[in-house]
Coordinates of N, CA and C and ligand atoms in Angstrom, one line a residue:
X1 N 45.3 38.5 -52.8 CA 45.1 37.3 -52.0 C 43.8 36.6 -52.4
X2 N 43.8 35.3 -52.5 CA 42.7 34.6 -53.0 C 41.6 34.6 -51.9
X3 N 40.3 34.4 -52.4 CA 39.2 34.4 -51.5 C 39.3 33.3 -50.5
X4 N 39.8 32.2 -51.0 CA 40.0 31.0 -50.1 C 41.0 31.3 -49.0
X5 N 42.1 31.9 -49.3 CA 43.1 32.3 -48.3 C 42.5 33.3 -47.3
X6 N 41.8 34.3 -47.9 CA 41.2 35.3 -47.0 C 40.2 34.7 -46.0
X7 N 39.4 33.7 -46.5 CA 38.4 33.1 -45.6 C 39.2 32.3 -44.5
X8 N 40.2 31.6 -44.9 CA 41.0 30.8 -43.9 C 41.6 31.7 -42.9
X9 N 42.2 32.8 -43.3 CA 42.8 33.8 -42.4 C 41.7 34.3 -41.4
X10 N 40.5 34.6 -41.9 CA 39.5 35.1 -41.1 C 39.0 34.0 -40.1
X11 N 38.9 32.8 -40.5 CA 38.5 31.6 -39.6 C 39.6 31.4 -38.6
X12 N 40.8 31.5 -39.0 CA 41.9 31.3 -38.0 C 42.0 32.4 -37.0
X13 N 41.8 33.6 -37.5 CA 41.8 34.8 -36.6 C 40.6 34.7 -35.5
X14 N 39.5 34.3 -36.0 CA 38.3 34.1 -35.1 C 38.6 33.0 -34.1
X15 N 39.2 31.9 -34.6 CA 39.6 30.8 -33.7 C 40.6 31.3 -32.7
X16 N 41.6 32.0 -33.1 CA 42.6 32.5 -32.2 C 42.1 33.4 -31.1
X17 N 41.1 34.2 -31.5 CA 40.5 35.1 -30.5 C 39.7 34.3 -29.5
X18 N 39.1 33.2 -29.9 CA 38.3 32.4 -29.0 C 39.3 31.6 -28.0
X19 N 40.4 31.1 -28.6 CA 41.4 30.5 -27.8 C 41.9 31.4 -26.7
X20 N 42.2 32.6 -27.1 CA 42.8 33.6 -26.2 C 41.9 34.0 -25.0
X21 N 40.6 33.7 -25.2 CA 39.6 34.1 -24.2 C 39.3 32.9 -23.2
X22 N 40.0 31.7 -23.5 CA 39.6 30.5 -22.8 C 40.0 30.6 -21.3
X23 N 39.1 30.2 -20.5 CA 39.4 30.1 -19.0 C 39.0 28.8 -18.4
X24 N 39.1 27.7 -19.3 CA 38.5 26.4 -18.8 C 39.3 25.7 -17.7
X25 N 40.5 26.1 -17.6 CA 41.4 25.4 -16.6 C 41.8 26.3 -15.5
X26 N 41.1 26.3 -14.3 CA 41.4 27.3 -13.2 C 42.9 27.3 -12.8
X27 N 43.5 26.1 -12.7 CA 44.9 26.0 -12.3 C 45.8 26.7 -13.3
X28 N 45.5 26.6 -14.6 CA 46.4 27.2 -15.6 C 46.1 28.7 -15.8
X29 N 44.9 29.1 -15.6 CA 44.6 30.5 -15.5 C 45.5 31.2 -14.5
X30 N 45.6 30.5 -13.3 CA 46.4 31.0 -12.2 C 47.9 31.0 -12.6
X31 N 48.3 29.9 -13.2 CA 49.8 29.7 -13.5 C 50.2 30.7 -14.6
X32 N 49.4 31.0 -15.6 CA 49.8 32.0 -16.6 C 50.0 33.4 -16.0
X33 N 49.1 33.7 -15.0 CA 49.2 35.0 -14.3 C 50.4 35.0 -13.4
X34 N 50.6 33.9 -12.7 CA 51.8 33.8 -11.7 C 53.1 33.9 -12.5
X35 N 53.2 33.3 -13.7 CA 54.4 33.5 -14.4 C 54.7 34.9 -14.8
X36 N 53.6 35.6 -15.2 CA 53.7 37.0 -15.5 C 54.1 37.8 -14.3
X37 N 53.6 37.5 -13.2 CA 53.9 38.3 -12.0 C 55.4 38.0 -11.6
X38 N 55.9 36.8 -11.9 CA 57.3 36.5 -11.5 C 58.3 37.0 -12.5
X39 N 57.8 37.3 -13.7 CA 58.7 37.8 -14.8 C 58.9 39.3 -14.8
X40 N 59.8 39.7 -15.7 CA 60.0 41.1 -15.9 C 59.3 41.6 -17.2
X41 N 58.8 42.8 -17.2 CA 58.2 43.4 -18.3 C 56.7 43.0 -18.5
X42 N 56.2 43.3 -19.6 CA 54.7 43.0 -19.8 C 54.6 41.5 -20.4
X43 N 53.5 40.9 -20.0 CA 53.2 39.5 -20.4 C 51.8 39.5 -21.1
X44 N 51.7 38.6 -22.0 CA 50.5 38.3 -22.7 C 49.5 37.6 -21.6
X45 N 50.0 36.6 -21.0 CA 49.3 35.9 -19.9 C 47.9 35.5 -20.2
X46 N 47.7 35.1 -21.5 CA 46.4 34.5 -21.9 C 46.8 33.2 -22.7
X47 N 45.8 32.4 -23.0 CA 46.1 31.2 -23.9 C 46.7 31.7 -25.2
X48 N 47.6 30.9 -25.8 CA 48.4 31.3 -27.0 C 47.9 30.5 -28.2
X49 N 47.3 31.2 -29.2 CA 46.8 30.5 -30.4 C 48.0 30.0 -31.2
X50 N 47.7 29.2 -32.2 CA 48.8 28.8 -33.1 C 49.2 29.9 -34.0
X51 N 50.3 29.7 -34.7 CA 50.8 30.8 -35.6 C 51.4 30.1 -36.8
X52 N 51.2 30.8 -37.9 CA 51.9 30.3 -39.1 C 51.1 30.6 -40.4
X53 N 51.3 29.7 -41.4 CA 50.7 29.8 -42.7 C 49.4 29.1 -42.8
X54 N 48.3 29.8 -43.2 CA 47.0 29.2 -43.3 C 47.0 28.0 -44.3
X55 N 48.0 28.0 -45.2 CA 48.1 26.9 -46.1 C 49.1 25.9 -45.7
X56 N 49.4 25.8 -44.4 CA 50.4 24.9 -43.8 C 50.2 23.5 -44.2
X57 N 51.3 22.8 -44.6 CA 51.2 21.4 -44.8 C 51.9 20.6 -43.6
X58 N 52.7 21.3 -42.9 CA 53.3 20.7 -41.7 C 52.9 21.5 -40.4
X59 N 52.3 20.8 -39.5 CA 51.8 21.3 -38.2 C 52.8 20.9 -37.2
X60 N 53.5 21.9 -36.6 CA 54.5 21.6 -35.6 C 53.9 21.7 -34.2
X61 N 53.8 20.6 -33.5 CA 53.0 20.6 -32.3 C 53.9 20.4 -31.1
X62 N 53.9 21.3 -30.1 CA 54.6 21.2 -28.9 C 53.7 20.7 -27.8
X63 N 54.2 20.6 -26.6 CA 53.3 20.1 -25.5 C 52.5 21.3 -24.9
X64 N 53.2 22.3 -24.4 CA 52.5 23.4 -23.7 C 53.2 24.7 -23.9
X65 N 52.5 25.8 -23.7 CA 53.0 27.1 -23.8 C 54.1 27.3 -22.8
X66 N 55.2 27.9 -23.1 CA 56.3 28.2 -22.2 C 55.9 29.4 -21.3
X67 N 56.2 29.3 -20.0 CA 55.8 30.4 -19.1 C 56.4 31.8 -19.5
X68 N 57.6 31.8 -19.9 CA 58.3 33.0 -20.3 C 58.6 33.1 -21.8
X69 N 58.0 32.2 -22.6 CA 58.1 32.3 -24.0 C 56.8 32.8 -24.6
X70 N 55.9 31.8 -25.0 CA 54.6 32.2 -25.6 C 53.8 33.0 -24.6
X71 N 53.8 32.6 -23.3 CA 53.0 33.3 -22.3 C 53.4 34.7 -22.1
X72 N 54.6 35.0 -22.5 CA 55.1 36.4 -22.4 C 54.8 37.2 -23.7
X73 N 55.1 36.5 -24.8 CA 55.1 37.2 -26.1 C 53.7 37.1 -26.8
X74 N 52.9 36.1 -26.4 CA 51.6 36.0 -27.0 C 51.7 35.2 -28.4
X75 N 52.8 34.7 -28.7 CA 52.9 33.9 -30.0 C 53.6 32.6 -29.7
X76 N 53.1 31.6 -30.3 CA 53.6 30.2 -30.1 C 55.1 30.2 -30.5
X77 N 55.9 29.4 -29.7 CA 57.3 29.3 -29.9 C 58.0 30.6 -30.2
X78 N 57.9 31.5 -29.3 CA 58.5 32.8 -29.5 C 59.1 33.3 -28.1
X79 N 60.4 33.8 -28.2 CA 60.9 34.5 -27.1 C 61.6 33.6 -26.0
X80 N 62.0 32.4 -26.3 CA 62.7 31.6 -25.4 C 63.7 30.7 -26.1
X81 N 64.6 30.0 -25.4 CA 65.6 29.2 -26.1 C 65.0 28.1 -27.0
X82 N 63.9 27.5 -26.5 CA 63.3 26.4 -27.4 C 62.9 27.0 -28.7
X83 N 62.3 28.2 -28.7 CA 61.9 28.9 -29.9 C 63.2 29.2 -30.8
X84 N 64.2 29.6 -30.2 CA 65.5 29.8 -30.9 C 65.9 28.6 -31.7
X85 N 65.9 27.5 -31.0 CA 66.3 26.2 -31.7 C 65.4 25.8 -32.8
X86 N 64.1 25.8 -32.5 CA 63.1 25.3 -33.5 C 63.1 26.2 -34.7
X87 N 63.0 27.5 -34.5 CA 62.8 28.4 -35.6 C 64.1 28.5 -36.5
X88 N 65.2 28.4 -35.9 CA 66.5 28.3 -36.7 C 66.4 27.1 -37.6
X89 N 65.9 26.0 -37.1 CA 65.8 24.8 -37.9 C 64.8 24.9 -39.0
X90 N 63.6 25.5 -38.7 CA 62.6 25.8 -39.7 C 63.2 26.7 -40.8
X91 N 64.0 27.7 -40.4 CA 64.6 28.6 -41.3 C 65.5 27.8 -42.2
X92 N 66.4 26.9 -41.7 CA 67.3 26.1 -42.5 C 66.5 25.3 -43.5
X93 N 65.3 24.8 -43.1 CA 64.5 24.0 -44.0 C 63.7 24.8 -45.0
X94 N 63.8 26.1 -44.9 CA 63.0 26.9 -45.8 C 61.6 27.2 -45.4
X95 N 61.2 26.8 -44.2 CA 59.9 27.0 -43.7 C 59.7 28.3 -42.9
X96 N 60.7 29.0 -42.7 CA 60.6 30.3 -42.0 C 61.5 31.3 -42.7
X97 N 61.0 32.6 -42.7 CA 61.7 33.6 -43.5 C 62.9 34.2 -42.7
X98 N 63.0 33.8 -41.4 CA 64.1 34.3 -40.6 C 64.5 33.3 -39.5
X99 N 65.7 33.3 -39.0 CA 66.1 32.2 -38.1 C 65.8 32.5 -36.6
X100 N 65.2 33.5 -36.3 CA 64.9 33.8 -34.9 C 63.4 34.1 -34.7
X101 N 62.9 33.9 -33.5 CA 61.5 34.2 -33.1 C 61.6 34.9 -31.8
X102 N 61.5 36.2 -31.8 CA 61.8 37.0 -30.6 C 60.6 37.6 -30.0
X103 N 59.7 38.2 -30.8 CA 58.5 38.8 -30.3 C 57.5 38.9 -31.4
X104 N 56.3 39.2 -31.1 CA 55.2 39.1 -32.0 C 55.3 40.1 -33.2
X105 N 56.1 41.1 -33.1 CA 56.3 42.1 -34.2 C 57.6 42.0 -34.9
X106 N 58.2 40.8 -34.8 CA 59.6 40.7 -35.4 C 59.6 40.4 -36.8
X107 N 58.5 40.2 -37.5 CA 58.4 40.0 -38.9 C 58.6 38.5 -39.3
X108 N 58.6 37.6 -38.3 CA 58.7 36.2 -38.7 C 57.4 35.7 -39.5
X109 N 57.7 35.0 -40.6 CA 56.6 34.4 -41.3 C 57.0 33.0 -41.6
X110 N 56.0 32.1 -41.5 CA 56.3 30.7 -41.9 C 55.7 30.4 -43.3
X111 N 56.4 29.6 -44.0 CA 55.8 29.1 -45.3 C 55.6 27.6 -45.2
X112 N 54.3 27.3 -45.3 CA 53.9 25.9 -45.4 C 53.9 25.2 -44.0
X113 N 54.1 26.0 -42.9 CA 54.1 25.4 -41.6 C 53.3 26.2 -40.6
X114 N 52.9 25.5 -39.5 CA 52.1 26.1 -38.5 C 52.7 25.6 -37.2
X115 N 52.7 26.5 -36.1 CA 53.3 26.1 -34.8 C 52.2 26.3 -33.8
X116 N 52.1 25.3 -32.9 CA 51.1 25.5 -31.8 C 51.5 24.5 -30.7
X117 N 50.9 24.6 -29.5 CA 51.1 23.7 -28.5 C 49.7 23.0 -28.2
X118 N 49.9 21.7 -27.7 CA 48.7 21.0 -27.4 C 47.9 21.6 -26.2
X119 N 48.7 22.1 -25.3 CA 48.1 22.8 -24.1 C 48.5 24.3 -24.2
X120 N 47.5 25.2 -24.3 CA 47.8 26.6 -24.7 C 48.2 27.5 -23.6
X121 N 48.2 27.0 -22.4 CA 48.6 27.8 -21.2 C 49.8 27.1 -20.6
X122 N 50.6 27.8 -19.8 CA 51.8 27.2 -19.2 C 51.5 26.4 -17.9
X123 N 51.6 25.1 -17.9 CA 51.3 24.4 -16.7 C 52.5 24.4 -15.7
X124 N 52.3 24.4 -14.4 CA 53.4 24.4 -13.5 C 54.2 23.2 -13.7
X125 N 55.6 23.4 -13.7 CA 56.5 22.3 -14.0 C 56.4 21.7 -15.4
X126 N 55.7 22.4 -16.3 CA 55.5 21.9 -17.6 C 54.8 20.6 -17.7
X127 N 54.0 20.4 -16.6 CA 53.2 19.1 -16.5 C 51.7 19.4 -16.4
X128 N 51.0 19.4 -17.5 CA 49.6 19.5 -17.4 C 48.9 18.2 -16.9
X129 N 47.8 18.4 -16.2 CA 47.1 17.2 -15.8 C 46.4 16.6 -17.0
X130 N 45.9 15.4 -16.8 CA 45.1 14.7 -17.8 C 43.9 15.5 -18.2
X131 N 43.2 16.1 -17.1 CA 42.0 16.9 -17.4 C 42.3 18.1 -18.2
X132 N 43.5 18.7 -17.9 CA 43.9 19.9 -18.6 C 44.2 19.6 -20.1
X133 N 44.8 18.5 -20.3 CA 45.1 18.1 -21.7 C 43.8 17.8 -22.4
X134 N 42.9 17.1 -21.8 CA 41.6 16.8 -22.4 C 40.8 18.1 -22.7
X135 N 40.9 19.1 -21.7 CA 40.2 20.3 -21.9 C 40.7 21.1 -23.1
X136 N 42.0 21.0 -23.4 CA 42.6 21.8 -24.5 C 42.5 21.1 -25.8
X137 N 42.2 19.8 -25.8 CA 42.2 19.0 -27.0 C 41.3 19.6 -28.1
X138 N 40.2 20.2 -27.6 CA 39.2 20.7 -28.6 C 39.8 21.8 -29.5
X139 N 40.7 22.6 -28.9 CA 41.3 23.7 -29.7 C 42.2 23.1 -30.8
X140 N 42.9 22.0 -30.5 CA 43.7 21.4 -31.5 C 42.8 20.9 -32.6
X141 N 41.7 20.3 -32.2 CA 40.8 19.7 -33.2 C 40.3 20.9 -34.1
X142 N 39.9 22.0 -33.5 CA 39.3 23.1 -34.3 C 40.4 23.7 -35.2
X143 N 41.6 23.8 -34.7 CA 42.7 24.3 -35.5 C 43.1 23.5 -36.7
X144 N 43.1 22.2 -36.5 CA 43.5 21.3 -37.6 C 42.3 21.3 -38.6
X145 N 41.1 21.5 -38.1 CA 40.0 21.6 -39.1 C 40.1 22.8 -39.9
X146 N 40.7 23.9 -39.4 CA 40.8 25.1 -40.1 C 42.1 25.2 -41.0
X147 N 42.9 24.1 -40.9 CA 44.1 24.0 -41.7 C 44.0 22.7 -42.5
X148 N 43.2 22.7 -43.6 CA 42.9 21.5 -44.3 C 44.0 20.9 -45.1
X149 N 45.1 21.7 -45.3 CA 46.2 21.2 -46.1 C 47.3 20.5 -45.3
X150 N 47.1 20.5 -44.0 CA 48.1 19.8 -43.1 C 48.2 18.3 -43.5
X151 N 49.4 17.9 -43.8 CA 49.6 16.4 -44.2 C 50.5 15.7 -43.2
X152 N 51.2 16.5 -42.4 CA 52.1 16.0 -41.4 C 52.0 16.7 -40.1
X153 N 51.8 16.0 -39.0 CA 51.9 16.7 -37.7 C 53.2 16.2 -37.1
X154 N 54.1 17.2 -36.9 CA 55.5 16.9 -36.3 C 55.3 17.2 -34.8
X155 N 55.4 16.1 -34.1 CA 55.1 16.1 -32.6 C 56.4 16.2 -31.9
X156 N 56.6 17.3 -31.1 CA 57.8 17.6 -30.4 C 57.6 17.0 -29.0
X157 N 58.1 15.8 -28.8 CA 58.0 15.1 -27.5 C 56.9 14.2 -27.4
X158 N 57.0 13.3 -26.4 CA 56.0 12.2 -26.2 C 54.6 12.7 -25.9
X159 N 54.5 13.8 -25.1 CA 53.1 14.2 -24.8 C 52.4 14.9 -26.0
X160 N 53.2 15.6 -26.8 CA 52.6 16.1 -28.1 C 52.2 14.9 -29.0
X161 N 53.0 13.9 -29.0 CA 52.7 12.7 -29.8 C 51.4 12.1 -29.3
X162 N 51.2 12.0 -28.0 CA 50.0 11.5 -27.4 C 48.8 12.4 -27.8
X163 N 49.0 13.7 -27.7 CA 47.9 14.6 -28.1 C 47.5 14.4 -29.5
X164 N 48.4 14.2 -30.4 CA 48.1 14.0 -31.8 C 47.4 12.7 -32.0
X165 N 47.9 11.7 -31.3 CA 47.2 10.3 -31.4 C 45.8 10.4 -30.9
X166 N 45.6 11.2 -29.9 CA 44.2 11.3 -29.3 C 43.3 12.1 -30.3
X167 N 43.9 13.1 -30.9 CA 43.1 13.9 -31.9 C 42.7 12.9 -33.0
X168 N 43.6 12.1 -33.4 CA 43.4 11.2 -34.6 C 42.6 9.9 -34.2
X169 N 42.4 9.7 -32.9 CA 41.7 8.5 -32.4 C 42.5 7.2 -32.6
X170 N 43.8 7.3 -32.6 CA 44.7 6.2 -32.8 C 44.8 5.4 -31.5
X171 N 44.4 4.1 -31.5 CA 44.4 3.3 -30.3 C 44.8 1.9 -30.8
X172 N 45.7 1.2 -30.1 CA 46.6 1.8 -29.0 C 47.5 2.8 -29.7
X173 N 48.0 3.7 -28.8 CA 48.9 4.7 -29.4 C 50.2 4.0 -29.8
X174 N 50.8 4.3 -31.0 CA 52.1 3.8 -31.3 C 53.1 4.4 -30.4
X175 N 54.2 3.6 -30.2 CA 55.3 4.1 -29.3 C 56.0 5.3 -29.9
X176 N 56.2 6.3 -29.0 CA 56.9 7.5 -29.4 C 58.4 7.3 -29.5
X177 N 59.0 7.8 -30.5 CA 60.5 7.8 -30.6 C 60.9 9.0 -31.5
X178 N 62.1 9.4 -31.4 CA 62.6 10.4 -32.4 C 62.6 9.7 -33.8
X179 N 61.9 10.3 -34.7 CA 61.8 9.7 -36.0 C 60.6 8.7 -36.2
X180 N 59.9 8.5 -35.1 CA 58.7 7.5 -35.2 C 57.7 8.1 -36.2
X181 N 57.0 7.2 -37.0 CA 56.0 7.7 -37.9 C 54.8 6.8 -37.8
X182 N 53.7 7.4 -38.0 CA 52.4 6.7 -38.1 C 51.5 7.4 -39.1
X183 N 51.0 6.6 -40.0 CA 50.1 7.1 -41.0 C 48.7 6.8 -40.6
X184 N 47.8 7.8 -40.6 CA 46.4 7.5 -40.3 C 45.7 6.7 -41.4
X185 N 45.1 5.6 -41.0 CA 44.4 4.8 -41.9 C 42.9 5.3 -42.0
X186 N 42.4 5.7 -40.9 CA 41.0 6.2 -40.8 C 41.1 7.5 -39.9
X187 N 39.9 7.9 -39.4 CA 39.9 9.1 -38.5 C 39.7 10.4 -39.3
X188 N 40.1 11.5 -38.6 CA 39.8 12.8 -39.2 C 40.5 13.1 -40.5
X189 N 41.6 12.5 -40.8 CA 42.3 12.9 -42.0 C 43.1 11.7 -42.5
X190 N 42.5 10.7 -43.1 CA 43.3 9.5 -43.6 C 44.4 9.9 -44.5
X191 N 45.6 9.3 -44.2 CA 46.8 9.6 -45.0 C 47.7 10.6 -44.3
X192 N 47.1 11.3 -43.4 CA 48.0 12.3 -42.6 C 49.0 11.4 -41.8
X193 N 50.3 12.0 -41.7 CA 51.3 11.2 -41.0 C 51.7 12.0 -39.7
X194 N 51.8 11.2 -38.7 CA 52.3 11.7 -37.4 C 53.8 11.4 -37.4
X195 N 54.6 12.4 -37.1 CA 56.1 12.2 -37.1 C 56.6 12.7 -35.7
X196 N 57.4 11.9 -35.1 CA 57.9 12.2 -33.7 C 59.3 12.8 -33.8
X197 N 59.5 13.7 -32.9 CA 60.8 14.3 -32.7 C 61.0 14.5 -31.2
X198 N 62.3 14.4 -30.7 CA 62.6 14.9 -29.4 C 62.3 16.4 -29.4
X199 N 61.9 16.8 -28.2 CA 61.5 18.2 -28.0 C 62.8 19.1 -28.0
X200 N 62.8 20.2 -28.8 CA 64.0 21.1 -28.8 C 64.2 21.9 -27.6
X201 N 64.1 21.4 -26.4 CA 64.2 22.1 -25.2 C 65.7 22.3 -24.9
X202 N 66.1 23.3 -24.1 CA 67.5 23.4 -23.7 C 68.0 22.1 -23.1
X203 N 67.2 21.4 -22.3 CA 67.7 20.2 -21.6 C 68.1 19.2 -22.7
X204 N 67.3 19.0 -23.7 CA 67.6 18.0 -24.8 C 68.8 18.5 -25.7
X205 N 68.8 19.8 -26.0 CA 69.9 20.2 -26.9 C 71.2 20.3 -26.2
X206 N 71.2 20.8 -24.9 CA 72.5 20.8 -24.2 C 73.1 19.5 -23.9
X207 N 72.2 18.5 -23.7 CA 72.7 17.1 -23.4 C 73.0 16.4 -24.8
X208 N 72.7 17.0 -25.9 CA 72.9 16.5 -27.2 C 72.0 15.2 -27.4
X209 N 71.0 15.1 -26.6 CA 70.0 14.1 -27.0 C 69.3 14.4 -28.3
X210 N 69.2 15.8 -28.5 CA 68.7 16.3 -29.8 C 69.8 17.2 -30.4
X211 N 70.4 16.9 -31.5 CA 71.4 17.7 -32.1 C 70.7 18.5 -33.2
X212 N 71.4 19.6 -33.7 CA 70.8 20.3 -34.8 C 70.6 19.4 -36.1
X213 N 71.6 18.6 -36.3 CA 71.4 17.7 -37.5 C 70.3 16.7 -37.3
X214 N 70.0 16.2 -36.1 CA 68.8 15.4 -35.9 C 67.6 16.1 -36.1
X215 N 67.5 17.4 -35.7 CA 66.3 18.2 -35.9 C 66.1 18.5 -37.4
X216 N 67.2 18.9 -38.0 CA 67.2 19.1 -39.5 C 66.6 17.9 -40.2
X217 N 67.1 16.7 -39.8 CA 66.7 15.5 -40.6 C 65.2 15.2 -40.4
X218 N 64.7 15.4 -39.2 CA 63.3 15.1 -39.0 C 62.4 16.2 -39.7
X219 N 62.8 17.4 -39.7 CA 62.1 18.4 -40.4 C 62.1 18.2 -41.9
X220 N 63.3 17.8 -42.4 CA 63.4 17.5 -43.8 C 62.5 16.3 -44.2
X221 N 62.4 15.3 -43.3 CA 61.5 14.2 -43.6 C 60.0 14.7 -43.6
X222 N 59.7 15.6 -42.7 CA 58.3 16.2 -42.7 C 58.1 16.9 -44.0
X223 N 59.0 17.7 -44.5 CA 58.8 18.4 -45.8 C 58.7 17.4 -46.9
X224 N 59.5 16.4 -47.0 CA 59.4 15.4 -48.0 C 58.0 14.7 -48.1
X225 N 57.6 14.3 -46.9 CA 56.3 13.7 -46.8 C 55.1 14.6 -47.2
X226 N 55.2 15.8 -46.6 CA 54.1 16.8 -46.8 C 53.9 17.2 -48.2
X227 N 55.0 17.3 -48.9 CA 54.9 17.8 -50.3 C 54.9 16.6 -51.3
X228 N 54.9 15.4 -50.9 CA 55.2 14.3 -51.8 C 54.0 14.1 -52.8
X229 N 52.8 14.4 -52.4 CA 51.7 14.3 -53.4 C 51.1 15.6 -53.6
X230 N 51.9 16.7 -53.7 CA 51.3 18.0 -53.8 C 52.0 18.7 -55.0
X231 N 51.2 19.4 -55.8 CA 51.8 20.0 -57.0 C 52.7 21.1 -56.8
X232 N 52.6 21.8 -55.6 CA 53.5 22.9 -55.3 C 54.9 22.4 -55.0
X233 N 55.9 23.3 -55.3 CA 57.3 23.0 -55.0 C 57.5 23.1 -53.5
X234 N 58.2 22.1 -52.9 CA 58.5 22.3 -51.4 C 59.4 23.4 -51.2
X235 N 59.4 23.9 -49.9 CA 60.4 25.0 -49.6 C 61.8 24.6 -49.8
X236 N 62.6 25.5 -50.3 CA 64.0 25.2 -50.6 C 64.8 25.4 -49.3
X237 N 65.6 24.4 -48.9 CA 66.4 24.6 -47.6 C 67.4 25.7 -47.8
X238 N 67.6 26.4 -46.7 CA 68.6 27.5 -46.7 C 70.0 26.9 -46.7
X239 N 70.2 26.0 -45.7 CA 71.4 25.2 -45.7 C 71.2 24.1 -44.6
X240 N 72.0 23.1 -44.6 CA 71.9 22.1 -43.7 C 73.0 22.2 -42.6
X241 N 72.7 21.8 -41.4 CA 73.6 21.8 -40.3 C 74.1 20.4 -40.0
X242 N 75.4 20.3 -40.0 CA 76.0 19.0 -39.7 C 76.5 19.0 -38.2
X243 N 76.4 17.9 -37.6 CA 77.0 17.8 -36.2 C 78.5 17.9 -36.3
X244 N 79.1 18.7 -35.4 CA 80.5 18.8 -35.4 C 81.1 17.5 -35.0
Ligands
SF4_301 S1 45.0 25.1 -21.2 FE1 43.6 25.2 -23.0 S2 41.6 24.6 -22.2 FE2 42.9 25.1 -20.4 S3 42.5 27.3 -20.1 FE3 44.3 27.2 -21.4 S4 43.4 27.4 -23.5 FE4 41.7 26.8 -22.1

């Protein structure tokens, strides 16, 4: 392993440990514990750090930790139906070594991608307050600083889009849509592209507001953009999913 990669891993591990100790939002400290008390089995019940490749070029950003997903398993996008949908699509795109994300010891590895939520604890009703979103924004800033190769932030849902715009200082915020794109002209990383996608929640997938083919297409776009000016070969897609 290169010295650079080792240093990044150490920085990200240190950041992850600091995130996991955060108690800045009293309501969310209570809600992560309440979800654990209501669920079955053991729960992480602490803030959930991001997960993935320290050389990530695509940062996949959700809104908030799922009460019985990341809050249970301790890993972002793990152990719930949203994780099933997202990681299967990342696998089809060649960004994940397996199509499922079940628990922290399942052997999942990402290539060129990182997954995290803008709010690292599970808010009641999946609705963080403005103060909670602002309190957690510093962790996203620190994480992106520790991931210098990120060229695309793939924002899952409008609130993730807003969090990414706030990180980048984009004002006014461009309108969110599935497939929306905004390239940073200034700010923390000029040239980085924000890419919008509907959130892969069961609500959106069951209603077919977001189909597998739509998710594949937006991830393929992220890969194309992220590796467009990079000497490395982009991940090879496993296969594509067409809408029936
Ligand atoms: S939501 Fe973010 S800022 Fe609030 S307690 Fe959790 S990790 Fe800390």
